[in-house]
Tab-separated table of C-alpha atoms in Angstrom:
chain	number	residue	atom	x	y	z
A	157	MET	CA	-53.040	18.027	5.869
A	158	GLN	CA	-54.785	17.538	8.999
A	159	ARG	CA	-53.601	13.518	10.796
A	160	TYR	CA	-57.073	12.963	10.438
A	161	GLU	CA	-57.000	12.475	7.084
A	162	TYR	CA	-53.148	10.644	7.064
A	163	LEU	CA	-55.578	8.041	9.419
A	164	LYS	CA	-57.863	7.140	6.635
A	165	LEU	CA	-55.762	6.479	3.879
A	166	ILE	CA	-54.378	3.778	6.408
A	167	ALA	CA	-57.614	2.776	8.406
A	168	ALA	CA	-57.848	-0.587	5.999
A	169	ASP	CA	-54.357	-1.237	5.749
A	170	ALA	CA	-54.026	-1.447	9.493
A	171	LYS	CA	-56.406	-4.751	9.911
A	172	ASP	CA	-55.984	-6.421	12.785
A	173	ALA	CA	-52.865	-4.399	14.339
A	174	LEU	CA	-53.380	-3.464	17.699
A	175	CYS	CA	-53.073	0.630	18.015
A	176	VAL	CA	-51.611	2.602	20.531
A	177	SER	CA	-52.934	6.458	20.787
A	178	THR	CA	-53.181	9.494	23.016
A	179	GLY	CA	-54.796	13.065	22.483
A	180	TRP	CA	-56.437	13.809	19.713
A	181	GLY	CA	-54.515	11.071	17.560
A	182	SER	CA	-57.554	8.483	19.659
A	183	ARG	CA	-60.621	10.196	18.855
A	184	GLU	CA	-59.675	10.290	15.522
A	185	TRP	CA	-58.276	6.892	14.783
A	186	TRP	CA	-60.805	5.337	16.822
A	187	ALA	CA	-63.563	7.133	14.048
A	188	VAL	CA	-61.581	6.094	11.209
A	189	ARG	CA	-60.823	2.386	12.838
A	190	PRO	CA	-63.107	1.064	15.634
A	191	SER	CA	-61.371	-1.731	17.057
A	192	ASP	CA	-61.162	-3.036	20.304
A	193	GLY	CA	-56.929	-3.332	19.312
A	194	ASN	CA	-57.144	0.145	20.094
A	195	LEU	CA	-55.551	2.052	23.164
A	196	LYS	CA	-55.609	5.096	23.934
A	197	THR	CA	-53.108	6.566	26.223
A	198	ARG	CA	-52.889	9.246	29.034
A	199	THR	CA	-48.823	9.926	29.797
A	200	LEU	CA	-47.867	12.005	27.377
A	201	GLY	CA	-44.408	10.560	25.608
A	202	LEU	CA	-45.638	6.918	26.758
A	203	VAL	CA	-47.076	5.747	23.924
A	204	SER	CA	-44.256	4.356	21.793
A	205	SER	CA	-42.650	2.746	24.740
A	206	ILE	CA	-46.422	1.118	25.973
A	207	ALA	CA	-46.905	0.318	21.963
A	208	ALA	CA	-42.845	-1.489	22.147
A	209	GLY	CA	-43.781	-3.004	25.101
A	210	LEU	CA	-47.303	-4.586	23.668
A	211	ALA	CA	-44.841	-5.416	20.173
A	212	ILE	CA	-42.055	-6.802	22.422
A	213	ALA	CA	-44.267	-9.429	24.113
A	214	LEU	CA	-46.303	-9.964	21.181
A	215	PRO	CA	-43.788	-10.643	18.866
A	216	ARG	CA	-45.751	-11.624	15.631
A	217	ARG	CA	-48.771	-9.388	16.192
A	218	LYS	CA	-48.355	-5.791	14.109
A	219	VAL	CA	-48.149	-2.930	16.874
A	220	ILE	CA	-48.995	0.763	15.419
A	221	ALA	CA	-47.832	3.810	17.455
A	222	ILE	CA	-49.731	7.395	17.349
A	223	ASP	CA	-47.626	9.553	18.135
A	224	GLY	CA	-47.380	13.048	18.547
A	225	ASP	CA	-44.399	15.623	18.125
A	226	GLY	CA	-44.718	16.407	21.800
A	227	ALA	CA	-44.770	13.108	23.250
A	228	PHE	CA	-42.032	11.801	20.470
A	229	LEU	CA	-39.739	14.820	22.336
A	230	MET	CA	-40.576	13.971	25.680
A	231	ASN	CA	-39.455	10.457	25.171
A	232	LEU	CA	-36.592	10.293	23.486
A	233	CYS	CA	-34.643	8.485	26.014
A	234	GLY	CA	-37.347	5.547	25.007
A	235	LEU	CA	-35.886	5.873	21.373
A	236	PRO	CA	-32.789	4.229	21.753
A	237	THR	CA	-34.827	1.503	24.008
A	238	ILE	CA	-37.126	0.643	22.030
A	239	ALA	CA	-33.712	0.031	18.462
A	240	GLN	CA	-31.969	-2.606	21.173
A	241	GLN	CA	-34.775	-4.444	21.327
A	242	ASN	CA	-35.961	-3.740	17.141
A	243	PRO	CA	-39.018	-4.944	17.130
A	244	GLY	CA	-39.817	-5.606	13.537
A	245	ASN	CA	-43.935	-5.468	14.044
A	246	LEU	CA	-43.331	-2.197	15.194
A	247	ILE	CA	-44.447	0.555	12.843
A	248	HIS	CA	-44.055	4.111	15.154
A	249	LEU	CA	-45.970	6.447	13.362
A	250	LEU	CA	-45.315	11.093	13.939
A	251	PHE	CA	-47.063	13.320	13.118
A	252	ASP	CA	-45.615	16.568	13.671
A	253	ASN	CA	-47.728	20.040	13.820
A	254	GLU	CA	-45.009	20.953	15.814
A	255	ILE	CA	-47.631	22.533	18.802
A	256	TYR	CA	-48.233	20.579	21.832
A	257	GLU	CA	-51.865	20.483	20.081
A	258	ALA	CA	-53.855	18.869	23.675
A	259	SER	CA	-52.160	21.161	25.951
A	260	GLY	CA	-53.202	25.184	24.402
A	261	GLY	CA	-51.705	24.978	21.425
A	262	THR	CA	-47.902	26.168	22.343
A	263	ALA	CA	-44.768	25.561	20.079
A	264	THR	CA	-42.961	22.295	21.116
A	265	ALA	CA	-39.351	22.068	19.568
A	266	SER	CA	-40.162	20.141	16.407
A	267	ARG	CA	-39.678	22.987	14.332
A	268	ASN	CA	-36.053	23.032	15.078
A	269	SER	CA	-35.072	19.597	15.218
A	270	ASP	CA	-34.952	16.618	12.687
A	271	ALA	CA	-37.293	13.477	14.595
A	272	VAL	CA	-35.777	11.675	11.724
A	273	ALA	CA	-31.916	12.132	12.418
A	274	ILE	CA	-33.149	11.582	16.155
A	275	ALA	CA	-34.791	8.421	15.493
A	276	LYS	CA	-31.856	7.342	13.514
A	277	GLY	CA	-29.051	8.532	15.288
A	278	ALA	CA	-30.938	6.721	18.506
A	279	GLY	CA	-30.360	2.885	16.152
A	280	TYR	CA	-33.991	2.833	14.837
A	281	LYS	CA	-32.062	0.973	10.804
A	282	ARG	CA	-35.175	3.010	9.158
A	283	ALA	CA	-36.840	6.298	9.678
A	284	LEU	CA	-38.269	8.888	6.654
A	285	TRP	CA	-40.067	11.941	6.462
A	286	VAL	CA	-43.120	11.470	3.594
A	287	ARG	CA	-44.637	14.659	2.683
A	288	SER	CA	-47.407	13.166	0.591
A	289	PRO	CA	-50.316	10.838	1.247
A	290	GLU	CA	-49.188	8.623	-1.387
A	291	GLU	CA	-45.583	8.588	0.692
A	292	PHE	CA	-47.161	7.876	3.208
A	293	ARG	CA	-49.331	5.439	2.295
A	294	GLY	CA	-46.203	3.618	1.145
A	295	ALA	CA	-43.934	3.756	3.676
A	296	PHE	CA	-46.613	2.994	6.145
A	297	VAL	CA	-46.960	-0.972	4.003
A	298	LYS	CA	-43.339	-1.399	3.075
A	299	ALA	CA	-43.114	-1.303	6.791
A	300	TRP	CA	-46.021	-3.494	7.270
A	301	GLU	CA	-44.972	-6.295	4.251
A	302	GLU	CA	-41.293	-6.089	5.263
A	303	ASN	CA	-41.754	-6.592	9.054
A	304	GLU	CA	-38.791	-3.675	9.980
A	305	LEU	CA	-38.711	-1.087	13.145
A	306	THR	CA	-40.401	2.057	10.985
A	307	LEU	CA	-40.720	5.488	12.243
A	308	ILE	CA	-42.822	7.368	9.787
A	309	ALA	CA	-42.547	11.035	10.516
A	310	VAL	CA	-44.864	13.556	8.508
A	311	LYS	CA	-45.395	17.295	9.009
A	312	VAL	CA	-49.317	17.834	9.581
A	313	ASP	CA	-51.855	21.238	9.839
A	314	PRO	CA	-53.001	21.051	13.525
A	315	GLY	CA	-56.388	20.191	14.012
A	316	GLN	CA	-59.766	18.298	13.711
A	317	PRO	CA	-61.938	17.642	11.666
A	318	GLU	CA	-65.643	19.542	12.169
A	319	ASP	CA	-67.826	16.359	12.247
A	320	LEU	CA	-65.483	13.864	14.045
A	321	PRO	CA	-67.251	12.225	16.278
A	322	PRO	CA	-67.289	11.783	20.286
A	323	LEU	CA	-64.553	9.084	21.396
A	324	LYS	CA	-68.001	7.587	24.499
A	325	LEU	CA	-64.734	5.050	26.329
A	326	ASP	CA	-63.615	4.964	29.560
A	327	GLU	CA	-60.387	4.350	30.292
A	328	ILE	CA	-60.680	1.220	32.254
A	329	GLU	CA	-62.944	0.420	30.366
A	330	ASN	CA	-60.898	-0.147	27.495
A	331	LYS	CA	-58.185	-1.703	28.700
A	332	TYR	CA	-60.451	-4.657	29.647
A	333	ARG	CA	-61.758	-4.573	26.217
A	334	PHE	CA	-58.466	-4.149	24.774
A	335	MET	CA	-57.209	-7.689	26.951
A	336	ARG	CA	-60.169	-8.862	25.842
A	337	TYR	CA	-59.623	-8.817	22.665
A	338	LEU	CA	-55.566	-9.912	23.047
A	339	GLU	CA	-57.092	-12.593	24.887
A	340	ALA	CA	-59.941	-13.666	21.995
A	341	THR	CA	-57.608	-12.940	18.629
A	342	GLU	CA	-53.988	-14.427	19.942
A	343	LYS	CA	-55.966	-17.486	22.198
A	344	LYS	CA	-54.438	-17.358	25.265
A	345	GLY	CA	-55.756	-16.534	28.813
A	346	ILE	CA	-54.222	-12.641	29.976
A	347	LEU	CA	-55.888	-11.379	32.729
A	348	ASN	CA	-56.186	-12.827	36.412
A	349	PRO	CA	-59.265	-15.194	36.644
A	350	GLY	CA	-58.942	-13.695	40.566
A	351	PHE	CA	-59.553	-15.127	43.944
A	352	ASP	CA	-63.714	-15.242	42.902
A	353	SER	CA	-62.805	-17.925	40.011
A	354	LYS	CA	-61.889	-20.169	42.821
A	355	LEU	CA	-64.682	-20.838	44.814
B	97	MET	CA	-25.704	-14.715	58.596
B	98	ALA	CA	-26.408	-12.663	55.401
B	99	ASN	CA	-24.715	-14.745	52.335
B	100	GLU	CA	-21.879	-11.837	51.530
B	101	ASP	CA	-21.347	-12.708	47.925
B	102	PRO	CA	-23.537	-10.247	45.462
B	103	ILE	CA	-22.925	-13.308	42.598
B	104	ALA	CA	-24.992	-16.021	44.694
B	105	ALA	CA	-27.519	-12.929	46.131
B	106	ALA	CA	-28.170	-12.422	42.707
B	107	ALA	CA	-29.530	-16.038	41.512
B	108	LEU	CA	-31.217	-16.346	44.947
B	109	ILE	CA	-33.242	-12.885	43.446
B	110	VAL	CA	-33.282	-14.313	39.992
B	111	ALA	CA	-35.148	-17.491	40.765
B	112	GLY	CA	-37.396	-15.515	43.560
B	113	LEU	CA	-38.195	-13.635	40.668
B	114	LYS	CA	-39.226	-16.640	38.706
B	115	LYS	CA	-41.697	-18.963	41.533
B	116	ALA	CA	-43.057	-15.461	41.186
B	117	GLY	CA	-43.753	-16.128	37.832
B	118	ILE	CA	-42.130	-13.116	36.841
B	119	ASP	CA	-41.257	-13.396	32.720
B	120	PHE	CA	-40.169	-9.193	31.553
B	121	VAL	CA	-38.181	-7.515	33.003
B	122	ALA	CA	-36.740	-4.175	32.341
B	123	THR	CA	-33.855	-2.746	33.808
B	124	LEU	CA	-31.842	0.389	34.960
B	125	PRO	CA	-28.771	-0.203	37.057
B	126	ASP	CA	-27.774	0.961	40.348
B	127	GLU	CA	-24.338	-0.326	40.791
B	128	LYS	CA	-25.647	-2.731	43.975
B	129	MET	CA	-27.213	-4.503	41.591
B	130	LEU	CA	-25.226	-5.287	38.978
B	131	GLU	CA	-25.306	-8.838	39.266
B	132	VAL	CA	-28.743	-9.354	40.062
B	133	ILE	CA	-29.036	-6.969	35.862
B	134	ARG	CA	-26.111	-9.511	34.607
B	135	ALA	CA	-28.350	-12.345	36.065
B	136	VAL	CA	-31.510	-10.937	34.372
B	137	GLU	CA	-29.424	-10.316	30.723
B	138	LYS	CA	-28.773	-14.231	31.187
B	139	ASP	CA	-31.876	-15.988	32.461
B	140	ARG	CA	-33.051	-17.371	28.768
B	141	GLU	CA	-36.853	-17.299	30.660
B	142	LEU	CA	-36.692	-13.661	31.836
B	143	LYS	CA	-37.502	-11.499	28.749
B	144	HIS	CA	-34.727	-8.679	29.569
B	145	VAL	CA	-35.492	-4.777	28.529
B	146	PRO	CA	-32.902	-2.473	29.170
B	147	LEU	CA	-33.379	1.296	30.107
B	148	CYS	CA	-31.509	4.686	28.747
B	149	ARG	CA	-34.668	5.998	31.781
B	150	GLU	CA	-37.039	4.741	34.168
B	151	GLU	CA	-39.920	5.906	33.572
B	152	GLU	CA	-39.982	4.479	29.638
B	153	GLY	CA	-39.829	1.054	31.676
B	154	ILE	CA	-42.982	1.575	32.863
B	155	GLY	CA	-44.892	2.202	29.989
B	156	ILE	CA	-43.038	-0.709	28.481
B	157	CYS	CA	-43.681	-2.890	31.190
B	158	ALA	CA	-47.482	-2.217	31.021
B	159	GLY	CA	-47.623	-2.599	27.458
B	160	ALA	CA	-46.134	-6.249	28.081
B	161	TYR	CA	-48.449	-6.617	30.935
B	162	LEU	CA	-51.355	-6.076	28.796
B	163	ALA	CA	-50.488	-8.803	26.667
B	164	GLY	CA	-49.947	-10.848	29.270
B	165	LYS	CA	-46.771	-11.102	30.334
B	166	LYS	CA	-45.720	-10.903	34.431
B	167	THR	CA	-43.070	-7.762	34.377
B	168	ALA	CA	-41.007	-6.073	36.920
B	169	ILE	CA	-38.771	-3.624	36.961
B	170	PHE	CA	-35.558	-3.052	38.259
B	171	MET	CA	-34.275	1.017	39.830
B	172	GLN	CA	-32.503	2.584	42.303
B	173	ASN	CA	-35.243	4.738	44.198
B	174	ALA	CA	-33.526	7.720	42.284
B	175	GLY	CA	-35.109	6.029	39.310
B	176	PHE	CA	-38.546	5.847	41.339
B	177	LEU	CA	-38.825	9.192	41.557
B	178	ASN	CA	-38.085	10.004	38.053
B	179	SER	CA	-40.866	7.514	36.937
B	180	CYS	CA	-43.846	8.559	39.568
B	181	ASN	CA	-45.761	10.182	36.719
B	182	ALA	CA	-45.657	7.327	34.877
B	183	LEU	CA	-46.932	5.327	37.332
B	184	THR	CA	-49.317	7.587	38.450
B	185	THR	CA	-51.363	8.778	35.082
B	186	THR	CA	-50.263	5.037	33.701
B	187	SER	CA	-50.304	2.328	36.421
B	188	LEU	CA	-52.693	3.709	39.045
B	189	GLN	CA	-54.950	5.808	35.664
B	190	LEU	CA	-54.964	2.198	33.868
B	191	GLN	CA	-55.073	-0.063	36.876
B	192	ILE	CA	-51.847	-1.748	35.671
B	193	PRO	CA	-50.042	-4.256	38.642
B	194	ILE	CA	-46.379	-3.782	38.268
B	195	LEU	CA	-43.559	-5.693	40.559
B	196	MET	CA	-40.263	-3.149	41.682
B	197	LEU	CA	-37.504	-4.019	42.367
B	198	ILE	CA	-36.047	-0.549	43.836
B	199	TYR	CA	-32.589	-0.785	45.282
B	200	TYR	CA	-33.070	1.750	48.732
B	201	ALA	CA	-30.062	3.681	48.319
B	202	GLY	CA	-29.562	6.544	51.573
B	203	ASP	CA	-31.186	3.061	53.572
B	204	ILE	CA	-30.351	2.631	57.024
B	205	GLY	CA	-26.726	3.287	57.293
B	206	ASP	CA	-26.038	3.856	53.620
B	207	ARG	CA	-23.408	7.027	53.029
B	208	GLY	CA	-24.745	9.491	50.779
B	209	PHE	CA	-28.404	9.751	49.024
B	210	THR	CA	-29.605	10.445	52.704
B	211	THR	CA	-31.706	12.580	50.911
B	212	LEU	CA	-32.919	10.530	48.494
B	213	GLY	CA	-33.811	7.708	51.235
B	214	ALA	CA	-35.657	10.294	53.744
B	215	VAL	CA	-38.202	11.141	50.795
B	216	THR	CA	-38.541	6.828	48.887
B	217	GLU	CA	-41.097	5.544	51.456
B	218	PRO	CA	-42.794	8.652	51.942
B	219	VAL	CA	-43.335	9.331	48.159
B	220	LEU	CA	-44.261	5.568	47.509
B	221	HIS	CA	-47.180	5.954	49.999
B	222	ALA	CA	-47.894	9.406	48.521
B	223	LEU	CA	-48.822	7.313	45.702
B	224	GLY	CA	-50.821	4.542	47.371
B	225	PHE	CA	-48.190	1.820	46.632
B	226	ARG	CA	-47.468	-1.311	49.422
B	227	SER	CA	-44.091	-1.381	49.972
B	228	TYR	CA	-41.253	-3.853	51.895
B	229	VAL	CA	-38.142	-3.056	53.253
B	230	LEU	CA	-36.352	-6.876	52.063
B	231	ARG	CA	-33.605	-7.481	54.410
B	232	LYS	CA	-32.686	-10.682	54.410
B	233	GLN	CA	-32.287	-13.393	51.927
B	234	GLU	CA	-34.132	-16.086	53.254
B	235	GLU	CA	-37.007	-14.025	53.421
B	236	ILE	CA	-36.586	-13.502	48.991
B	237	ASP	CA	-38.716	-15.462	47.791
B	238	GLU	CA	-41.987	-15.176	49.970
B	239	THR	CA	-41.845	-11.406	49.522
B	240	LEU	CA	-41.111	-12.034	46.565
B	241	ARG	CA	-44.155	-14.243	45.879
B	242	GLY	CA	-46.440	-12.560	48.084
B	243	ALA	CA	-45.617	-8.934	46.145
B	244	GLN	CA	-46.388	-10.025	43.072
B	245	ILE	CA	-49.547	-11.546	44.259
B	246	LEU	CA	-50.578	-8.193	45.838
B	247	ALA	CA	-50.175	-6.429	42.670
B	248	ASP	CA	-51.771	-8.839	40.294
B	249	ASP	CA	-54.808	-9.100	42.659
B	250	SER	CA	-54.647	-5.487	43.111
B	251	LYS	CA	-54.169	-4.010	39.918
B	252	LYS	CA	-51.557	-1.457	41.146
B	253	PRO	CA	-47.147	-1.570	41.652
B	254	VAL	CA	-46.091	-2.780	44.326
B	255	ALA	CA	-43.154	-1.753	45.231
B	256	VAL	CA	-40.204	-4.099	47.572
B	257	LEU	CA	-37.223	-2.196	48.623
B	258	LEU	CA	-33.718	-4.431	47.713
B	259	THR	CA	-31.446	-3.407	50.203
B	260	LYS	CA	-27.308	-3.656	50.810
B	261	SER	CA	-27.868	-7.108	53.276
B	262	VAL	CA	-30.337	-8.945	50.753
B	263	LEU	CA	-28.009	-8.468	47.785
B	264	GLY	CA	-25.210	-9.643	49.079
B	265	VAL	CA	-22.680	-6.249	49.066
B	266	ASP	CA	-21.240	-3.205	50.634
């Protein structure tokens, strides 16, 4: 089962959560939950840290990180930092296809390591492997309802559905729309109104 | 005459940060910044996120900025070099400001770390970051406030290099 199929399962449950993604995961997530609350990132590994920054800054807002095994392994040192802050509003999803999918398909080291053990060792109180669509959705809903920092890891097949629509969004446009969406939904000013506003 | 009490210097720096509007601070210590980081940790108006590696802090601060925080990060210049990819592909690429407070190891007169000192300003400039070397305690408020305004308006990282004299340490 591919990541896209798992993402479809939780699209409705994600409600107004902020969602940080990278690579193919972005295009897939936008297809299943189009929203200005989605943020696409580019730095391999940084999805979990950016999502954690949002979650720490907005403790009453749900934040979802859509991580991959290559990115997860690149930012292992970010995990104890997140665990130490322990944002209960952060749901960390790890889709492990055992390859660097966006970089041509070379194997990652995930097949000889255990992301859940790593996360627990880093201090995540909740981290689990799920092995079926039902377990995946159940773990997501539990993490949401109980408001506990959770890593939900699942092995997935590489690849995307053939009819996956393209993501037509400039990344700066994405950032501004994301910030305006947060201003509207959190009911506060975020962007500096700028020098010109004083003229 | 510089105040050679690092605790008093730390209080000036934290007060300067707050006057500049900073409310979210990520840190990874250098021994020379120990008292500053202790002061950040104690201050109830600042959210403090201690880091394991500097680059993840660029991500955490980016997320916090998007949510409305005014962010700063304390690191040594080795940590700045550690952060260059995130600074390029997140901060610059997405136009996200951050006030970087970098301990200037290998600064003029500093023993050891001369290689690190030699590459620090050239790398900052290669990234297109404005940078300021802060040597006098009486210039703390003006420099931090000015650098924060530059970062916020240019939507880019701005670096303030902290020297031993401003930190009140030998």
